[in-house]
Coordinates of C-alpha atoms and ligand atoms in Angstrom, one line a residue:
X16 CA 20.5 21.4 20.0
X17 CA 23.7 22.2 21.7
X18 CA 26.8 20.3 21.2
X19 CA 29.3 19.9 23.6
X20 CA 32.8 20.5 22.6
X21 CA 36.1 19.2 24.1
X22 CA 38.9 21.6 23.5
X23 CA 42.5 20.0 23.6
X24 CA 44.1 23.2 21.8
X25 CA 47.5 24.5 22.7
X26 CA 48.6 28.2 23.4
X27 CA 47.1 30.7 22.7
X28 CA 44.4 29.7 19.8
X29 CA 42.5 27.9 22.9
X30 CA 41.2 31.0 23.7
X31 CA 39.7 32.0 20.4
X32 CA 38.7 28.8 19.8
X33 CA 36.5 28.9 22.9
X34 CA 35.4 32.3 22.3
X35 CA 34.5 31.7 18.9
X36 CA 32.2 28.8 20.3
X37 CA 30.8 30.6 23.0
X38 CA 29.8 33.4 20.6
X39 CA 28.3 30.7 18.2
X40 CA 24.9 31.5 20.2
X41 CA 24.1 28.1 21.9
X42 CA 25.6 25.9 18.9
X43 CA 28.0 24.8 21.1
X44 CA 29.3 24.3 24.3
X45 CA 32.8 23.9 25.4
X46 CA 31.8 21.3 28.1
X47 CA 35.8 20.4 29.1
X48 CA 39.5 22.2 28.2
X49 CA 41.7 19.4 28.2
X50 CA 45.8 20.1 29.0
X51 CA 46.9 16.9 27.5
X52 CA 45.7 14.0 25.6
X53 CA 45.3 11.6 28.2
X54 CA 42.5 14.0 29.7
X55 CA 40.7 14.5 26.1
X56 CA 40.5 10.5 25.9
X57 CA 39.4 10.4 29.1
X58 CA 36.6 13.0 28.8
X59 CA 35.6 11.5 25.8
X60 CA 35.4 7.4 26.9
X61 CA 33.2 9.3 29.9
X62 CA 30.6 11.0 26.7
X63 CA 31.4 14.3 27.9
X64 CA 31.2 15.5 24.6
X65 CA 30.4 15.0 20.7
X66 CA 33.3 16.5 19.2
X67 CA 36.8 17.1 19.8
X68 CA 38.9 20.2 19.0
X69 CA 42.7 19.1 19.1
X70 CA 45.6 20.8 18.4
X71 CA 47.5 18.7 15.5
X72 CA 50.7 19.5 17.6
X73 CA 49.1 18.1 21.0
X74 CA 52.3 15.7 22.0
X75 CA 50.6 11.8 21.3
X76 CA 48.1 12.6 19.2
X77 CA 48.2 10.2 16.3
X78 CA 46.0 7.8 14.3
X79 CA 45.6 5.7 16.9
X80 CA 44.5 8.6 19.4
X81 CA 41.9 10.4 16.7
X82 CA 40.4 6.0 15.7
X83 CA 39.9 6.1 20.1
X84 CA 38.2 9.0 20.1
X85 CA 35.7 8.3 17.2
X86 CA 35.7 4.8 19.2
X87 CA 33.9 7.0 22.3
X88 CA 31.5 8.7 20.3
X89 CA 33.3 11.7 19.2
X90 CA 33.9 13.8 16.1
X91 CA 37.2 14.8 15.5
X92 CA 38.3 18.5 14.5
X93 CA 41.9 18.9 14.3
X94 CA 43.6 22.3 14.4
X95 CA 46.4 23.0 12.0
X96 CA 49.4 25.2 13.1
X97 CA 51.0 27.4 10.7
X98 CA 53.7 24.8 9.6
X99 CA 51.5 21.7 9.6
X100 CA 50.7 20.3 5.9
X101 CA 49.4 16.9 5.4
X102 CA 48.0 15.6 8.2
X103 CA 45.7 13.2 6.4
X104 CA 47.3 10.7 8.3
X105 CA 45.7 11.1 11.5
X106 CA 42.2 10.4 9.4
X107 CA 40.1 13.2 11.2
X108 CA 36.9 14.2 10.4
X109 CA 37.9 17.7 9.3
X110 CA 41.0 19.7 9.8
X111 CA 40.7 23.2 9.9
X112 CA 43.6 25.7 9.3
X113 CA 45.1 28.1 11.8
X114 CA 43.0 31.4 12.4
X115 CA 40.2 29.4 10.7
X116 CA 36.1 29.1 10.9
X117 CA 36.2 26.4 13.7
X118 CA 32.2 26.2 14.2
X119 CA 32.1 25.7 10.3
X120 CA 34.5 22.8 10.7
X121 CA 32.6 20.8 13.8
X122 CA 29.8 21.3 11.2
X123 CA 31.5 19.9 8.6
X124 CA 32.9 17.2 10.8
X125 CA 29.1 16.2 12.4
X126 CA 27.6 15.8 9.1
X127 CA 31.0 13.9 7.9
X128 CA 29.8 9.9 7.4
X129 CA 30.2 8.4 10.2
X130 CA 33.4 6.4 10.1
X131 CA 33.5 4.8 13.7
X132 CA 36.3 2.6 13.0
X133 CA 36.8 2.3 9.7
X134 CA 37.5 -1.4 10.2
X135 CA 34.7 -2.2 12.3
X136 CA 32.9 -0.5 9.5
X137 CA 34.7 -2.4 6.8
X138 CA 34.0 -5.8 8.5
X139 CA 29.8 -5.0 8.7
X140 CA 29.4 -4.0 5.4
X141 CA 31.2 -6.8 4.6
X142 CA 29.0 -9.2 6.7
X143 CA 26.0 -7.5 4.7
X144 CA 28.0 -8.7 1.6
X145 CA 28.0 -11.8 2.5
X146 CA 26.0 -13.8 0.2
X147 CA 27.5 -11.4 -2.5
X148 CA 30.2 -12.0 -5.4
X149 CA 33.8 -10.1 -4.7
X150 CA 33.2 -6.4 -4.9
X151 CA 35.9 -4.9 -7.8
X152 CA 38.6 -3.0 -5.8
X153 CA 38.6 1.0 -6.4
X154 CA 40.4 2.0 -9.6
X155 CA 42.8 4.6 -10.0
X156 CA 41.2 7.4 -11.8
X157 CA 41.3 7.1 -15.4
X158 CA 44.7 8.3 -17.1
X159 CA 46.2 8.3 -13.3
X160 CA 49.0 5.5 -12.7
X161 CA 48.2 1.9 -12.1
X162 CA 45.3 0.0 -10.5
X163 CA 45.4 -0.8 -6.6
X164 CA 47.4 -3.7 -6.3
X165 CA 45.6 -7.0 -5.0
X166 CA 45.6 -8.4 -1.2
X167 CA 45.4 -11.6 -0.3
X168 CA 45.4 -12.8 3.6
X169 CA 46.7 -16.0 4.2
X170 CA 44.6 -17.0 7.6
X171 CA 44.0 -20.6 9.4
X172 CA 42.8 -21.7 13.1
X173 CA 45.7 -22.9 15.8
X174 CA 48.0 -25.9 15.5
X175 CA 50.5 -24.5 12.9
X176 CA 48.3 -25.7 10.0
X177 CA 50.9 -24.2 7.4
X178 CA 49.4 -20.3 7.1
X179 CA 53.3 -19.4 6.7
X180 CA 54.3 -21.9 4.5
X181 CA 51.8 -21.2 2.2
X182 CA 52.3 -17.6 2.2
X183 CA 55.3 -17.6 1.5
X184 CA 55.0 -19.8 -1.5
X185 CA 52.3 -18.1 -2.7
X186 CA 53.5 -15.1 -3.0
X187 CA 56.9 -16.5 -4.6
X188 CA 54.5 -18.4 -6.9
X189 CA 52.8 -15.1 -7.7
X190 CA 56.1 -13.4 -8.3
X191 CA 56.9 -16.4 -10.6
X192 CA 53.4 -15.8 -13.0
X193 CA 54.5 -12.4 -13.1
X194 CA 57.8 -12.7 -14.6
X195 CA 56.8 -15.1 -17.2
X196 CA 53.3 -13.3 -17.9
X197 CA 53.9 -12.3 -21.7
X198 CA 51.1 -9.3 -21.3
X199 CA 52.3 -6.1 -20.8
X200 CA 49.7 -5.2 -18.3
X201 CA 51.2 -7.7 -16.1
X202 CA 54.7 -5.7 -16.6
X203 CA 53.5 -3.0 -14.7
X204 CA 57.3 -3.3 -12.9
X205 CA 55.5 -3.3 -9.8
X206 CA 56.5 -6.6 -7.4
X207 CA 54.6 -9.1 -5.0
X208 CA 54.7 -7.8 -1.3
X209 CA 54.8 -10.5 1.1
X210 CA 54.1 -9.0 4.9
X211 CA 54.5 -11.1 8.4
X212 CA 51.7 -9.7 10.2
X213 CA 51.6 -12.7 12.5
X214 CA 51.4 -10.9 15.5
X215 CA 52.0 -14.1 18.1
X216 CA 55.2 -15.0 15.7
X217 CA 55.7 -14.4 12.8
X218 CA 58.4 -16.9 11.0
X219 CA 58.8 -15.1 7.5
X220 CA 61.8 -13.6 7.7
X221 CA 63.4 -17.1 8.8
X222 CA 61.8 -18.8 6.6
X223 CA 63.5 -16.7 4.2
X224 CA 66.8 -16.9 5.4
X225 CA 66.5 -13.3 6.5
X226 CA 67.8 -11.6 10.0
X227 CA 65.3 -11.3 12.0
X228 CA 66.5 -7.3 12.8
X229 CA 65.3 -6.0 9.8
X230 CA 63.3 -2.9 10.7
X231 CA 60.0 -4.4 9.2
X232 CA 56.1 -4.2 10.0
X233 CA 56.6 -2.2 12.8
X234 CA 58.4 0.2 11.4
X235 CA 55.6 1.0 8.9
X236 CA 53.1 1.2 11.4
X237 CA 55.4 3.8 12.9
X238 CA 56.0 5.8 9.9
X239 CA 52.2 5.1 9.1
X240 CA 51.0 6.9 12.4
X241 CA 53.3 9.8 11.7
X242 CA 52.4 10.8 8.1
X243 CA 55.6 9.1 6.9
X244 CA 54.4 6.1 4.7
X245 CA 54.5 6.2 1.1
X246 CA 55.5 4.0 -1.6
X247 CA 59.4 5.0 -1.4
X248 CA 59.0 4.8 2.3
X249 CA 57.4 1.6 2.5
X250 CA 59.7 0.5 -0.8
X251 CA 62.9 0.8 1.7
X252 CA 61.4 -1.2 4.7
X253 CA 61.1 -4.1 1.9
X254 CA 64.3 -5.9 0.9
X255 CA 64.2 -7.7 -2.2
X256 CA 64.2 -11.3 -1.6
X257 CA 64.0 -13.1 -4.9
X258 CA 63.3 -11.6 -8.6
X259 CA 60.0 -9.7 -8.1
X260 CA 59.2 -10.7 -4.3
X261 CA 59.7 -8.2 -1.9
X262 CA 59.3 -8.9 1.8
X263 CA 58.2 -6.6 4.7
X264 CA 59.1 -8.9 8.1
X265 CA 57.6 -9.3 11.2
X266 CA 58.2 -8.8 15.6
X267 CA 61.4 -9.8 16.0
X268 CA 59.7 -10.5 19.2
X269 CA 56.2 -11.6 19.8
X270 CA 55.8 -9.3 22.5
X271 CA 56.3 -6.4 20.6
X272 CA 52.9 -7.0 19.7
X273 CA 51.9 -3.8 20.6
X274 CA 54.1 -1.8 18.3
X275 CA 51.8 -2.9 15.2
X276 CA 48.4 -0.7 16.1
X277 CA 45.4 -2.0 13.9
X278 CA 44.8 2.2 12.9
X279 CA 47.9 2.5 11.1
X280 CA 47.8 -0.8 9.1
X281 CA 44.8 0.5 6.6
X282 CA 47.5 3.0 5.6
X283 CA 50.2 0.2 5.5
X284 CA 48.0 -1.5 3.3
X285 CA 47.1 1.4 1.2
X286 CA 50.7 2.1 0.6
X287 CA 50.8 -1.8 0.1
X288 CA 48.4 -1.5 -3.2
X289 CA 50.5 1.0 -4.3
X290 CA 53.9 -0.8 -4.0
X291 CA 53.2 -4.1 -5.3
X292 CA 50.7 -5.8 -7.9
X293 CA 50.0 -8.9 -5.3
X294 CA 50.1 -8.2 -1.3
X295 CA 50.2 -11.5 0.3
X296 CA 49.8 -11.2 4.3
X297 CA 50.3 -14.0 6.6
X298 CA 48.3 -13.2 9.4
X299 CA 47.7 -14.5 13.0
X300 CA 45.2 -17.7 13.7
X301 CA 43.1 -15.5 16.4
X302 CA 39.9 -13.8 15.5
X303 CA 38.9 -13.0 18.6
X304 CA 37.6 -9.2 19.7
X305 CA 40.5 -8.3 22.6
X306 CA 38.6 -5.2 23.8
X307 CA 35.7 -7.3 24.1
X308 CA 38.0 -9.7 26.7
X309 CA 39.4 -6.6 28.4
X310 CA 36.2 -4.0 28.5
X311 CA 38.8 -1.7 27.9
X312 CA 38.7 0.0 24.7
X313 CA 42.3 2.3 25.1
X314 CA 43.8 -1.3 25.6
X315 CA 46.1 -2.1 21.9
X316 CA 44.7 -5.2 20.1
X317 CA 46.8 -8.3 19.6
X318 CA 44.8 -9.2 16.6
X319 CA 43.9 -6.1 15.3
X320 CA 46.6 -6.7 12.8
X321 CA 45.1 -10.1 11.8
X322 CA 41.4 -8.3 11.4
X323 CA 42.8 -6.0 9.6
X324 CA 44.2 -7.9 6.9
X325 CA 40.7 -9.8 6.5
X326 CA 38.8 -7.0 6.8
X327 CA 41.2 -5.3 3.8
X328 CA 41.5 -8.9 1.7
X329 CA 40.5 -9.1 -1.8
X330 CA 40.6 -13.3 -1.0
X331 CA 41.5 -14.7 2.1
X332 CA 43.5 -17.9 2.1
X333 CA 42.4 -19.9 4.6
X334 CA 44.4 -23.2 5.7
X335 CA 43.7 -26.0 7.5
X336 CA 45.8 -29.2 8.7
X337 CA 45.1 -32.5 7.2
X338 CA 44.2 -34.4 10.2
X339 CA 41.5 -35.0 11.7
X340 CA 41.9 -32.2 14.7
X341 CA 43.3 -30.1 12.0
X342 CA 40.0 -30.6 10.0
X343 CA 37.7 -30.2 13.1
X344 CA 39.5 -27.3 13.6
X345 CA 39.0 -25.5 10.1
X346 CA 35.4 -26.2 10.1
X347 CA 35.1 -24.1 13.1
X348 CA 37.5 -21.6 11.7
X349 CA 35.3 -20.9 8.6
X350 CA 32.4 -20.4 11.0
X351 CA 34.5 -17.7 13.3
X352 CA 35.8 -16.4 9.5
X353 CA 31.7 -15.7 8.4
X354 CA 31.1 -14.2 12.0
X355 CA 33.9 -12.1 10.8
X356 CA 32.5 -11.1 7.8
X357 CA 34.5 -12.9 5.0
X358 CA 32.0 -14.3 2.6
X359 CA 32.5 -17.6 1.2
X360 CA 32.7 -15.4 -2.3
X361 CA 35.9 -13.9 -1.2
X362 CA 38.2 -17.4 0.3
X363 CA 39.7 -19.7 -0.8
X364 CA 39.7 -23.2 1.5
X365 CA 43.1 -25.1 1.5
X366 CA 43.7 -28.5 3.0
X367 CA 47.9 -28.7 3.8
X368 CA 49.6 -31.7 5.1
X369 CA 47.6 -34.2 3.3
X370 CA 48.3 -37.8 3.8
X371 CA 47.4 -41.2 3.9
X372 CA 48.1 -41.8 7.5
X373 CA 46.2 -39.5 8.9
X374 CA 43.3 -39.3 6.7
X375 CA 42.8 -43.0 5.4
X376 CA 43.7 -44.5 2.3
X377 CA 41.9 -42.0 -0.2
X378 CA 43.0 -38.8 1.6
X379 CA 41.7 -36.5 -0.4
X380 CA 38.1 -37.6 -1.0
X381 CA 37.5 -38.0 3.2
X382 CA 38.9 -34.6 3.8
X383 CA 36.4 -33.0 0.7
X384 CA 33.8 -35.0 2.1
X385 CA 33.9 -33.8 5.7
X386 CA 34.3 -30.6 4.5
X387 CA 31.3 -30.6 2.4
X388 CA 28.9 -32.6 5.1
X389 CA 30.1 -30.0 8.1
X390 CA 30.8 -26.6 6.3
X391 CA 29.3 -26.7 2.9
X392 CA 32.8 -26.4 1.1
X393 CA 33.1 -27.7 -2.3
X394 CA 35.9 -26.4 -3.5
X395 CA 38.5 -27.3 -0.9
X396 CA 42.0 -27.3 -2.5
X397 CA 44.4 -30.1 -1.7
X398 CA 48.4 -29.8 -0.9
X399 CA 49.9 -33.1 0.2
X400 CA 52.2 -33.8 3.0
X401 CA 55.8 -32.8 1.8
X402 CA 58.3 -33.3 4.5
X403 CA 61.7 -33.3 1.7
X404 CA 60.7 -30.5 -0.1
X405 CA 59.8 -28.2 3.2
X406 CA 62.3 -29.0 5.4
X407 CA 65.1 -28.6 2.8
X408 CA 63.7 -24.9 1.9
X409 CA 63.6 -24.2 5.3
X410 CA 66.7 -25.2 6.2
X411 CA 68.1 -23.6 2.7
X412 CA 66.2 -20.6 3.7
X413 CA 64.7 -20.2 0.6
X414 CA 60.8 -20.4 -1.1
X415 CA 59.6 -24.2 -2.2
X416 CA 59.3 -22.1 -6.0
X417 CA 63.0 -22.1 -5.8
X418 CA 64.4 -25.0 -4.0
X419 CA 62.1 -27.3 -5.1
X420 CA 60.2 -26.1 -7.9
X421 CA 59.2 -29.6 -9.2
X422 CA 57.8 -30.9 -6.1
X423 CA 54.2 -32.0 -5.4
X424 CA 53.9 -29.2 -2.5
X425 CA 54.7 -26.6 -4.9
X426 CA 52.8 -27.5 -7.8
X427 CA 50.0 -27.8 -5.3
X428 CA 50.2 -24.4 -4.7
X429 CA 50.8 -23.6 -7.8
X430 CA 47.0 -24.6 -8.6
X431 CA 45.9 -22.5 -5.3
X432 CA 47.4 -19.2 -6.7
X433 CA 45.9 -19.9 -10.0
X434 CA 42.8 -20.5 -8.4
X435 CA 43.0 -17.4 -6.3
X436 CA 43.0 -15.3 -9.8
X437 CA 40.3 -17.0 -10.8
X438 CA 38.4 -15.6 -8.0
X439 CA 39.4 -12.2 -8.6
X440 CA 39.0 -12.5 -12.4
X441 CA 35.2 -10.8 -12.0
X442 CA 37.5 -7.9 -10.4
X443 CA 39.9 -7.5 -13.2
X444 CA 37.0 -8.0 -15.9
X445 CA 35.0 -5.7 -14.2
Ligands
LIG4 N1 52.7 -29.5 3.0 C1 53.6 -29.7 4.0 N2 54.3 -30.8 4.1 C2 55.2 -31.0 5.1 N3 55.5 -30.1 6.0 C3 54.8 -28.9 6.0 C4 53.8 -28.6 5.0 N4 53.4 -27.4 5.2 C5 54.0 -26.9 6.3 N5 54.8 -27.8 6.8 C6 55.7 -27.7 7.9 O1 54.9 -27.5 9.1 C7 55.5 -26.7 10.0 C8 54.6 -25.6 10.3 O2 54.3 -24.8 9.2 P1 54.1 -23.2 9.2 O3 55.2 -22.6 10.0 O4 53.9 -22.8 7.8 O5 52.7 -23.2 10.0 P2 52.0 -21.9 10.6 O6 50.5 -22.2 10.4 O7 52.5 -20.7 10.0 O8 52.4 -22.0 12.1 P3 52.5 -20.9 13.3 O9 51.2 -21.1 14.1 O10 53.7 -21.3 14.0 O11 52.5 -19.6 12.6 C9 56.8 -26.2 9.4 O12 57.8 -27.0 9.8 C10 56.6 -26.5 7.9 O13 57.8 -26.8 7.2
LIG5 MG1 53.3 -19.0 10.9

């Protein structure tokens, strides 16, 4: 069988590249030469052929570019020049070095596993997963340097249930167990990450009494897409913020949106693993698909930073108001969440705002018991209503852990990040 071949090569190489092809008797054919990227996306979105040949200096190509391409059915080959090293970054199926065996490197890349975006990927084996305990995260080979750190995403449905306030306490609380763990593999010297990758806006950094120019999330992207993220580099985007928390803020504006593409964050979250022990991520409230609202698969995804974050989750926090539209509200949003492929295995359910007057007189058994009749949870965790203790960190711009470490909001989630290591204790174990 022939395969066709778009060529996006620059200079000179194009023309061994399609000689080389055309002499490959019938393997392949070179069905379209492509000047820039915008014309290789475009022959590709139209199927006009099952692998692309790109130069790695072809001006735009990036991350996002090679994940579109896969996206339209094709395998990606990407040509090294003489003084490109490390292009890893762009995760194509094979790269193939200047003056090298091109045919040999589409046939490497066709019989590469099929990684049609990764994340989509990710998600369905997840869904598959579903009914199965948390899988252990991949170790670092033995002898090498520490274990991946842990992710948590801190998720809820609409109506400002609390997904930031709990983040960031959790993560603070995290940082907290850490200092005082006595073991030494818990004083690995590595911190908790706390990211903002609420993408219709985030409120970390001012909850934090940071300013809100601080380079942050979309800076990493950036240097993600480029090849530039490491731990030093991603280790300088995130300011200390408290002993052992470091912080990597959000859009300054929420229609920056588009500076945060869902390609580059697997890489921000890889560095992530690296950088910190715990990786907390307060995410967006929408799950929805937007390509499957546009039909248009080049368009960037709003929430492609919130799916991204589940998808990569160890345990997803996922928080609901304690009212009865807030509770109506999670029930659905646990639904959405399985669609999504989070496993009940792998959350953790947390009521926030409890109280009296919106829940009747025994608060906490109504809210369990709804939860259990319309969503099979049994294991909802509670955090009361705590107006003192929330406004004053807010307005001290500080975590709850520090300005008001003996109040009943913090010690209740206190018990959720203890809770949350209980879920991943099969993974440490393992
Ligand atoms: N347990 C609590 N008791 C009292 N107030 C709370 C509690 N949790 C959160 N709040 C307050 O509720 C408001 C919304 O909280 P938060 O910003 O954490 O919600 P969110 O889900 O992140 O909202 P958004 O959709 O804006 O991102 C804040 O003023 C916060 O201080
Ligand atoms: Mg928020």
């Amino acid at each position: 069988m022939t395969t066709g071949v778009l060529c996006a090569v620059r200079g000179p190489a194009e023309t061994v590249v399609v000689r080389d092809l055309t002499a490959a008797r019938g393997r392949f054919e070179v069905t379209r030469r492509c000047a820039d990227l915008a014309e290789l996306l475009g022959a590709a979105a139209a199927g006009l052929g099952t692998v692309a040949v790109v130069s790695a200096d072809l001006p735009g190509l990036d991350r996002e570019a090679v994940d579109h391409l896969r996206g339209s059915g094709a395998r990606v080959v990407v040509l090294a020049g003489d003084r490109d090293a490390g292009l890893a970054h762009l995760g194509a199926d094979a790269v193939v070095a200047a003056g090298g065996d091109v045919a040999q490197a589409i046939s490497a890349a066709l019989a590469a596993p099929d990684r049609t975006s990764a994340r989509d990927a990710r998600l369905g084996a997840r869904l598959e997963a579903r009914a199965e305990p948390v899988q252990p995260a991949p170790r670092a080979p033995a002898g090498g340097t520490a274990p991946p750190g842990r992710l948590v995403a801190v998720w809820g449905p609409t109506g400002a249930p609390g997904r930031t306030t709990l983040a960031v306490t959790l993560a603070a609380e995290l940082a907290a167990e850490l200092a005082g763990a006595p073991d030494a593999a818990a004083q690995d010297g590595r911190d908790v990450l706390l990211v903002d990758a609420d993408t219709y806006g985030g409120t970390v950094a001012q909850a934090l009494g940071l300013l809100d120019e601080s380079p942050g999330l979309a800076a990493a992207s950036r240097a993600a897409t480029t090849g530039r993220l490491d731990v030093a580099a991603l280790a300088a985007l995130t300011p200390a913020v408290g002993a052992g928390l470091r912080v990597l803020t959000g859009l300054s504006r929420a229609e920056r949106w588009p500076e945060v593409p869902g390609p580059s964050l697997d890489l921000v979250w890889r560095a992530a693993r690296d950088l910190a022990r715990w990786t907390v991520v307060d995410t967006g409230f929408s799950l929805e698909q937007d390509e499957a609202l546009s039909y248009d698969t080049r368009a960037p995804r709003r929430n492609a930073a919130t799916l991204s974050a589940l998808a990569e989750a160890d345990v997803v926090v996922v928080v609901g108001g304690g009212d009865p539209i807030g509770l109506q509200r999670l029930v659905r949003a646990l639904g959405d969440l399985a669609e999504a492929g989070v496993a009940p295995g792998r959350r953790v359910v947390v009521v926030n705002r409890l109280r009296a007057s919106a829940s009747g007189p025994r608060p906490g058994d109504a809210v369990r018991g709804a939860l259990h009749r319309y969503a099979g949870v049994e294991d909802a965790l509670l955090v009361p209503e705590d107006r003192a203790a929330c406004d004053g960190a807010l307005l001290a711009g500080r975590t709850l852990v520090e300005h008001a470490p003996s109040s009943p909001v913090r010690r209740a989630v206190r018990h959720v990040a203890e809770h949350v290591g209980r879920v991943l204790a099969p993974v440490a174990s393992g």
